[in-house]
mmCIF file of C-alpha atoms in Angstrom:
data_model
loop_
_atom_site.group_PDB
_atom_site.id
_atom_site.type_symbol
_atom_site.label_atom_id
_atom_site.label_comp_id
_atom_site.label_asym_id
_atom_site.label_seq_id
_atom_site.Cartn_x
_atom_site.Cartn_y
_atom_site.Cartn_z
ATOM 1 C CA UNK A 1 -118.974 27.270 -43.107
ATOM 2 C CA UNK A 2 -119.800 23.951 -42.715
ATOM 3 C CA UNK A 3 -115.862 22.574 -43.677
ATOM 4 C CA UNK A 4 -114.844 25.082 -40.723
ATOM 5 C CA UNK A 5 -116.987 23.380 -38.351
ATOM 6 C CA UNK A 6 -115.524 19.857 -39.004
ATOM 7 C CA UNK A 7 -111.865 21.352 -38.761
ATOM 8 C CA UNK A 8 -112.624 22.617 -35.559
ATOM 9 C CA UNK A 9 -114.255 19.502 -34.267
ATOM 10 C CA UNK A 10 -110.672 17.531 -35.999
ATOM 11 C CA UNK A 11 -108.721 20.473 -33.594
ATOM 12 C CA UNK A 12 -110.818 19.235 -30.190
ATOM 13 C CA UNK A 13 -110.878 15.514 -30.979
ATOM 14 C CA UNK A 14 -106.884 15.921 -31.081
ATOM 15 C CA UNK A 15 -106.457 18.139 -27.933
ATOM 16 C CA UNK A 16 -108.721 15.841 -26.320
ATOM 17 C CA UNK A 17 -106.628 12.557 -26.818
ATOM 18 C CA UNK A 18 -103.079 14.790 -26.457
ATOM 19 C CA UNK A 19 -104.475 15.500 -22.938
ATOM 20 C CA UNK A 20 -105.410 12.217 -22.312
ATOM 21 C CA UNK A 21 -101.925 10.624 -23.551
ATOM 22 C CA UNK A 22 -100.212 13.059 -21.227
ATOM 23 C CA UNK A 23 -102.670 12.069 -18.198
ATOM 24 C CA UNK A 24 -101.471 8.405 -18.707
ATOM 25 C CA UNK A 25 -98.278 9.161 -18.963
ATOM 26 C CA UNK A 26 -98.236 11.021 -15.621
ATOM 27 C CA UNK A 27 -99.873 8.491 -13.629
ATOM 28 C CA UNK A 28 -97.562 6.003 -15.200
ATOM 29 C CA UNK A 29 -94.615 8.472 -13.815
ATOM 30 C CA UNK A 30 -96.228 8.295 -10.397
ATOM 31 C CA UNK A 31 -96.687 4.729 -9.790
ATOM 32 C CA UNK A 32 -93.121 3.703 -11.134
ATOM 33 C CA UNK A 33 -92.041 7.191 -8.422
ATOM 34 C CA UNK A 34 -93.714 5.261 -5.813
ATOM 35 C CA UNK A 35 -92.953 1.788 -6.395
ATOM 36 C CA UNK A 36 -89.208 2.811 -6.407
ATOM 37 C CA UNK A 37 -89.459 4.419 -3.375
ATOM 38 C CA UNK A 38 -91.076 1.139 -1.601
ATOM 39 C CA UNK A 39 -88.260 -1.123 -3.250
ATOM 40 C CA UNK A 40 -84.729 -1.300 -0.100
ATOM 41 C CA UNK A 41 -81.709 0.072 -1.357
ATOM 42 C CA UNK A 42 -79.318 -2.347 -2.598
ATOM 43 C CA UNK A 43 -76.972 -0.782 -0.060
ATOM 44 C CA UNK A 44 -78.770 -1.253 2.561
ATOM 45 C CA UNK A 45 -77.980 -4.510 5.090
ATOM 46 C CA UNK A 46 -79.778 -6.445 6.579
ATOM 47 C CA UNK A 47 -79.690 -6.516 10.274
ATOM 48 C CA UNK A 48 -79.808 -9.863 12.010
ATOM 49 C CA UNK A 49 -81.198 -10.675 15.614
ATOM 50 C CA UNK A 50 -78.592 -12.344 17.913
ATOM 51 C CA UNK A 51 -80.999 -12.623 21.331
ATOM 52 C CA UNK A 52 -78.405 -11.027 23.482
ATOM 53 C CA UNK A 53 -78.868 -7.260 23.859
ATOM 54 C CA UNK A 54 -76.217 -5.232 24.391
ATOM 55 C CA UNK A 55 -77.001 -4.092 28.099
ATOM 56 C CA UNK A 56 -76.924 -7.947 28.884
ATOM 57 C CA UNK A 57 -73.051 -8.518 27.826
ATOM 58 C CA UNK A 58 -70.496 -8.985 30.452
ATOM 59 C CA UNK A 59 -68.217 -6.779 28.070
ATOM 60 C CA UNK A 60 -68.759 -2.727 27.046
ATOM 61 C CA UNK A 61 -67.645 -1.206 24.121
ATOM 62 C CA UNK A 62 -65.262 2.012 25.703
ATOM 63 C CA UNK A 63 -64.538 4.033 22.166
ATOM 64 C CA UNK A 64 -65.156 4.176 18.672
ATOM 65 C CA UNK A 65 -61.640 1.991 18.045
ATOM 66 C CA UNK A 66 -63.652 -0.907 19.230
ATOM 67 C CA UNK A 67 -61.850 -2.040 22.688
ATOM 68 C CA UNK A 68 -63.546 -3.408 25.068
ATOM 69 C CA UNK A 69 -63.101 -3.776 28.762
ATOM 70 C CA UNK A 70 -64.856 -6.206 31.511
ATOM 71 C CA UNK A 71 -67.650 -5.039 33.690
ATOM 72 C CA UNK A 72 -66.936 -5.198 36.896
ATOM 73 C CA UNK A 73 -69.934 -5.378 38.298
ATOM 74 C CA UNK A 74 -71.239 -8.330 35.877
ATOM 75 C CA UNK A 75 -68.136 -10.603 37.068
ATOM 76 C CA UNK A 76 -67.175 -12.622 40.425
ATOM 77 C CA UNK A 77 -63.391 -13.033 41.087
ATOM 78 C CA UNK A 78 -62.365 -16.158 42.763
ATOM 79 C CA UNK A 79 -59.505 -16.483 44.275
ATOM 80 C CA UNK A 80 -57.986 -20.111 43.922
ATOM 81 C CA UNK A 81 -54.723 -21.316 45.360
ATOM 82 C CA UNK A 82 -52.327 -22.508 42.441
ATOM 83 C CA UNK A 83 -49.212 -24.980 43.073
ATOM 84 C CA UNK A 84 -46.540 -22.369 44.311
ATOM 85 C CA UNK A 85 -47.060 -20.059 47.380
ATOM 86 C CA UNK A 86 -49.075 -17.101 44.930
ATOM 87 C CA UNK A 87 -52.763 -16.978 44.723
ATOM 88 C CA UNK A 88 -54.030 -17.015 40.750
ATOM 89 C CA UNK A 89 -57.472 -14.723 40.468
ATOM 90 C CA UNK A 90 -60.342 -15.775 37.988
ATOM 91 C CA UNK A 91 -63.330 -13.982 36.911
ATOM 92 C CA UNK A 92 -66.733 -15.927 36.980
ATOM 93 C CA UNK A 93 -69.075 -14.404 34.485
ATOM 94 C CA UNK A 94 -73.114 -15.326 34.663
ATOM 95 C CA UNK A 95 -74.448 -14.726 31.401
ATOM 96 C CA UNK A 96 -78.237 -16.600 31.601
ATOM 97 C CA UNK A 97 -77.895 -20.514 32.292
ATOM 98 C CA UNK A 98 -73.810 -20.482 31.189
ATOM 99 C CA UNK A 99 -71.236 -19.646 33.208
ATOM 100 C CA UNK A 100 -67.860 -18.156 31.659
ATOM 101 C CA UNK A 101 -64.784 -18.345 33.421
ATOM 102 C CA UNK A 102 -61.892 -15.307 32.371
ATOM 103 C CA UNK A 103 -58.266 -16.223 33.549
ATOM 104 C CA UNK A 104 -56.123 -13.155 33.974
ATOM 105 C CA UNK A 105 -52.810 -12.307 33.214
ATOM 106 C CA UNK A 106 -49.891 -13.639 34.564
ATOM 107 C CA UNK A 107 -48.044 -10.899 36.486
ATOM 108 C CA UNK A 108 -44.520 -12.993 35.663
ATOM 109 C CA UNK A 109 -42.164 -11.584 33.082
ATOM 110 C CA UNK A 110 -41.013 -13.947 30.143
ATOM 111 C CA UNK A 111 -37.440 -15.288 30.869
ATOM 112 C CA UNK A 112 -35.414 -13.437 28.724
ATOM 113 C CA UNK A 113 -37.016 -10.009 30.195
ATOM 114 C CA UNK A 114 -36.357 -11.229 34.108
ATOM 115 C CA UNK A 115 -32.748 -11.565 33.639
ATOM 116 C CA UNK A 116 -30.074 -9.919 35.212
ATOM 117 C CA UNK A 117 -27.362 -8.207 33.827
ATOM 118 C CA UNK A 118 -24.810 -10.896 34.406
ATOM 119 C CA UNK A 119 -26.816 -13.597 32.436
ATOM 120 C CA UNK A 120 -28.009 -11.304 29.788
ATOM 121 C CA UNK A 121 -23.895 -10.501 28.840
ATOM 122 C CA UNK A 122 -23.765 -14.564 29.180
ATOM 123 C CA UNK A 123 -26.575 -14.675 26.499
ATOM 124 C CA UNK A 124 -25.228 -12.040 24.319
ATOM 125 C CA UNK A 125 -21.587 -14.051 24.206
ATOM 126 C CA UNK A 126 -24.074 -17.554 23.388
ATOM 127 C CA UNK A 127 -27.041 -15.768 21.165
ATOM 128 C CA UNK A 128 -27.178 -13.073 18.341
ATOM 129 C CA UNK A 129 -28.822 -10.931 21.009
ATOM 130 C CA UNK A 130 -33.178 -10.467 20.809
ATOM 131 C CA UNK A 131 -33.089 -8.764 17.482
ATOM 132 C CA UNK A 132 -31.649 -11.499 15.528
ATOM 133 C CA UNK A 133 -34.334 -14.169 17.305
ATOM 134 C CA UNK A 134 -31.679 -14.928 19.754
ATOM 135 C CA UNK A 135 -29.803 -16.954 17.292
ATOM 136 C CA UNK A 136 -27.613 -19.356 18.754
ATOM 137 C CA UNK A 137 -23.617 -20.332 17.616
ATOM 138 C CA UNK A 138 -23.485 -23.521 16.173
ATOM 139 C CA UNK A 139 -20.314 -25.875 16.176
ATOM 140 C CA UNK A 140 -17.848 -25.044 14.329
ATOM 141 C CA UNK A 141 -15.933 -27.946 12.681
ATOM 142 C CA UNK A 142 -13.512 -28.615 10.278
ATOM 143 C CA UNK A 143 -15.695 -29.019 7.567
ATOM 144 C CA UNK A 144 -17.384 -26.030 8.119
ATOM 145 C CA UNK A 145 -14.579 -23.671 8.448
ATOM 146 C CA UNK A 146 -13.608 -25.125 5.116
ATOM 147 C CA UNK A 147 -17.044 -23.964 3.464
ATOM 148 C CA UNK A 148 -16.398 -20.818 4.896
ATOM 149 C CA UNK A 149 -13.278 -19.807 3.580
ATOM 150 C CA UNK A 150 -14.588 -21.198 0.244
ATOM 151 C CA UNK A 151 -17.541 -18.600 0.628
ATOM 152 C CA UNK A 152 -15.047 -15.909 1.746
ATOM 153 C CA UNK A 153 -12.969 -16.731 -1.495
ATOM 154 C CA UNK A 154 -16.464 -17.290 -3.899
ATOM 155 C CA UNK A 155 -14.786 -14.574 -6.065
ATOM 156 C CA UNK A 156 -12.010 -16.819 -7.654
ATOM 157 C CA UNK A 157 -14.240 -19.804 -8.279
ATOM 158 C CA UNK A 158 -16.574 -18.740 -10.851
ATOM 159 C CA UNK A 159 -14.954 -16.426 -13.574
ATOM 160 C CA UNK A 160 -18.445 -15.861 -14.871
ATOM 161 C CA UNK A 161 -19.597 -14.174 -11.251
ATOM 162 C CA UNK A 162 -18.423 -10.741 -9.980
ATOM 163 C CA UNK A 163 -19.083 -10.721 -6.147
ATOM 164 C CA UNK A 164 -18.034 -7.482 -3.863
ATOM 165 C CA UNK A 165 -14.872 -8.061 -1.529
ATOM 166 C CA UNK A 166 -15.588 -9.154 2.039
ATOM 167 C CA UNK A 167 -14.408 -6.717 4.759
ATOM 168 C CA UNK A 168 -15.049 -9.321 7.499
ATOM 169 C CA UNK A 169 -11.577 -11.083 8.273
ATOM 170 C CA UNK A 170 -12.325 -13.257 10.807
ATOM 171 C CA UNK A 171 -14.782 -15.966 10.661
ATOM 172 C CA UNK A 172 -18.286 -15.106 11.712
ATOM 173 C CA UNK A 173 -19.956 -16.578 14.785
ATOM 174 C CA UNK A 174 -23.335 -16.914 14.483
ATOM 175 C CA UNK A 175 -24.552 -18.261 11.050
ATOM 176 C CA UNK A 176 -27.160 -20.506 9.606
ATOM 177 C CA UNK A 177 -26.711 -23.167 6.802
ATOM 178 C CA UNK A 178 -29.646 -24.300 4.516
ATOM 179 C CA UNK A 179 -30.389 -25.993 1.766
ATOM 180 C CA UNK A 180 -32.026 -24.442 -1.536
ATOM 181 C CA UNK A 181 -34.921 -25.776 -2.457
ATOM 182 C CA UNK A 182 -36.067 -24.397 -6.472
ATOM 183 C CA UNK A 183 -39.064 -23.769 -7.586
ATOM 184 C CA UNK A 184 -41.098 -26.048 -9.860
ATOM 185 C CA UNK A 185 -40.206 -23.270 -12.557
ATOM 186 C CA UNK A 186 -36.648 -24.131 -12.733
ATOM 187 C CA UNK A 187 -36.932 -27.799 -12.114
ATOM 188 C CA UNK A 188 -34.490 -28.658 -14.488
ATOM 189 C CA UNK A 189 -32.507 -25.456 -14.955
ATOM 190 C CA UNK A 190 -31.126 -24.937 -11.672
ATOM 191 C CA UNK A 191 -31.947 -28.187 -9.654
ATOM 192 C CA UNK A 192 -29.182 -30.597 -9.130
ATOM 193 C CA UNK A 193 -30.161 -34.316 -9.073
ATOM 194 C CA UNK A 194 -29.773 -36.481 -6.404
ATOM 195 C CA UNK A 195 -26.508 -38.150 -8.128
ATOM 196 C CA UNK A 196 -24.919 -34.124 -8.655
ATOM 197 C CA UNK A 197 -25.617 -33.887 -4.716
ATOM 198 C CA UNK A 198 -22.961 -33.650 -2.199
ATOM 199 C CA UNK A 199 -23.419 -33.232 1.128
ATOM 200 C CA UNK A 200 -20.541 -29.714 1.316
ATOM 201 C CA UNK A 201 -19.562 -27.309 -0.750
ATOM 202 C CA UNK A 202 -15.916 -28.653 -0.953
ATOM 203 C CA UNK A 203 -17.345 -32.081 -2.087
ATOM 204 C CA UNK A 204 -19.766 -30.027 -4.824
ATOM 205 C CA UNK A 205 -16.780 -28.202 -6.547
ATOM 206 C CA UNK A 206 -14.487 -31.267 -6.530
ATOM 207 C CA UNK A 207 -17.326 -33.113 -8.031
ATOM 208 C CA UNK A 208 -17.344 -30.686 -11.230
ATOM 209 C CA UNK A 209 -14.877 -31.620 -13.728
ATOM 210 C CA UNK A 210 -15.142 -28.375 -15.403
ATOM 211 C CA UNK A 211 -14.336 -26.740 -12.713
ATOM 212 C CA UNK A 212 -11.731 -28.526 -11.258
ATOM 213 C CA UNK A 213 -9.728 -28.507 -14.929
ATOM 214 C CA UNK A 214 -10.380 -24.161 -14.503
ATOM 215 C CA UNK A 215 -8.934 -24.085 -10.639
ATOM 216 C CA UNK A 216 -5.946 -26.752 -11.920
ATOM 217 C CA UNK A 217 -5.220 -24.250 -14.731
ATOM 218 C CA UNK A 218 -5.447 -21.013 -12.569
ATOM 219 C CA UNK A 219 -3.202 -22.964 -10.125
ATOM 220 C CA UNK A 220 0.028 -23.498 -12.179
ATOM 221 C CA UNK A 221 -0.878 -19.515 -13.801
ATOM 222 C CA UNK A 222 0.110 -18.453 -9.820
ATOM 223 C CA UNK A 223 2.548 -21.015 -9.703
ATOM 224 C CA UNK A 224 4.969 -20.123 -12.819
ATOM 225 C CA UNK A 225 4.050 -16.487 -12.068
ATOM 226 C CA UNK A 226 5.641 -16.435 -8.608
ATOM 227 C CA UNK A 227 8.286 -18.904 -9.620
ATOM 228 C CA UNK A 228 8.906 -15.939 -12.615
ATOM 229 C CA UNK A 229 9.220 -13.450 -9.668
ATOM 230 C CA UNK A 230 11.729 -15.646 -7.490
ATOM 231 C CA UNK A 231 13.871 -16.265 -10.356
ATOM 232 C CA UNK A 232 13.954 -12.322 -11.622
ATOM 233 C CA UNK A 233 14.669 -11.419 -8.129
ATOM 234 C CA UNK A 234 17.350 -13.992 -7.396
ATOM 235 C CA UNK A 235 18.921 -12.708 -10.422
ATOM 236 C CA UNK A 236 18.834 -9.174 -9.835
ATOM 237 C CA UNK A 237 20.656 -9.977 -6.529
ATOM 238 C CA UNK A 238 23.182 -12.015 -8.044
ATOM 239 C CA UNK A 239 23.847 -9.111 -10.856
ATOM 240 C CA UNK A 240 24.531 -6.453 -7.870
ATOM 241 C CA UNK A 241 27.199 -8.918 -6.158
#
């Protein structure tokens, strides 16, 4: 009877601290509840105070896009006399102890939209019309027309290099030249030194012996192949008299 009584009083001495473990583990489960919901998001900003209030501002917000347009009752336009015959209008806004002053905009057109018909088919003949910058013609020389029909003929040059045949006949018009400038990555793969330089293209090709031995060679191929044809011909003719 008596070992009964001590398990029993083992069985309440347990409950009793399981009951108070779970009690401090509860309250512990509170505070760290609450002091989480005291801590700010980390999403949340922080809002900073300018000193000008929104009512105050000369300017209203009109959608949610964010334009903006000028109150006119916040403004003063003065009217002030500029050097030809029109009269250019200013707003004067009074925001506190500055004073902002809001230029409007010019009612002229920009040259190229005020002309007339007769000057813009001038322009087109001088420019590469609006969409090409209005790119002018530049002078065309002889050494220039040279480059050109180099570039027209870039086929034959380099055996190496397959380019697609030109349909343009004529010489263009409007064109730019530039220079090439490489990139420090091919600094000395494709960068020509200042002693390789030549100020045209014709100049560059005669410069390389390689390829001036290639166009010699390709030269006298043409040459003995039409003098081949002449003298076939010539005797064909002579064989039917």
């Amino acid at each position: 009877m008596e070992h009964q009584d001590n398990n029993d009083m083992d069985l309440d001495e347990l409950l009793a601290k399981a009951t108070e473990v779970l009690k401090q583990q509860q309250a512990a489960m509170i505070s760290l509840k609450s002091i989480t919901e005291e801590k700010p998001s980390p999403l949340e900003t922080v809002k900073l105070d300018p000193g000008v209030k929104s009512e105050e501002l000369y300017i209203e917000d009109t959608n949610k896009y964010g334009a903006v347009r000028l109150q006119a009752d916040r403004t003063v336009i003065l009217k002030e006399e500029a050097s030809g015959s029109k009269l250019s209008e200013k707003r004067k806004v009074q925001i506190g102890p500055e004073a902002i002053n809001v230029q409007s905009a010019p009612e002229t057109l920009p040259p190229a939209l005020d002309w007339d018909k007769k000057k813009k088919k001038i322009m087109e003949k001088e420019t590469a019309g609006p969409k090409w910058f209005d790119m002018p013609a530049p002078d065309m020389t002889e050494e220039i027309k040279r480059d050109l029909h180099i570039l027209k003929s870039r086929a034959v040059i380099d055996p190496k290099r397959h380019y697609k045949k030109g349909t343009m006949k004529a010489l263009p018009k409007f064109f730019q030249i530039g220079t090439i400038v490489q990139g420090p990555t091919e600094f000395f793969s494709s960068r020509l030194t200042r002693k390789e330089r030549r100020d045209n293209i014709v100049d560059e090709l005669l410069a390389d012996n390689q390829a001036k031995s290639y166009y010699k060679r390709k030269f006298l191929e043409i040459q003995e192949q039409k003098n081949n044809f002449t003298r076939k011909g010539f005797k064909r003719r002579k064989d039917r008299k």
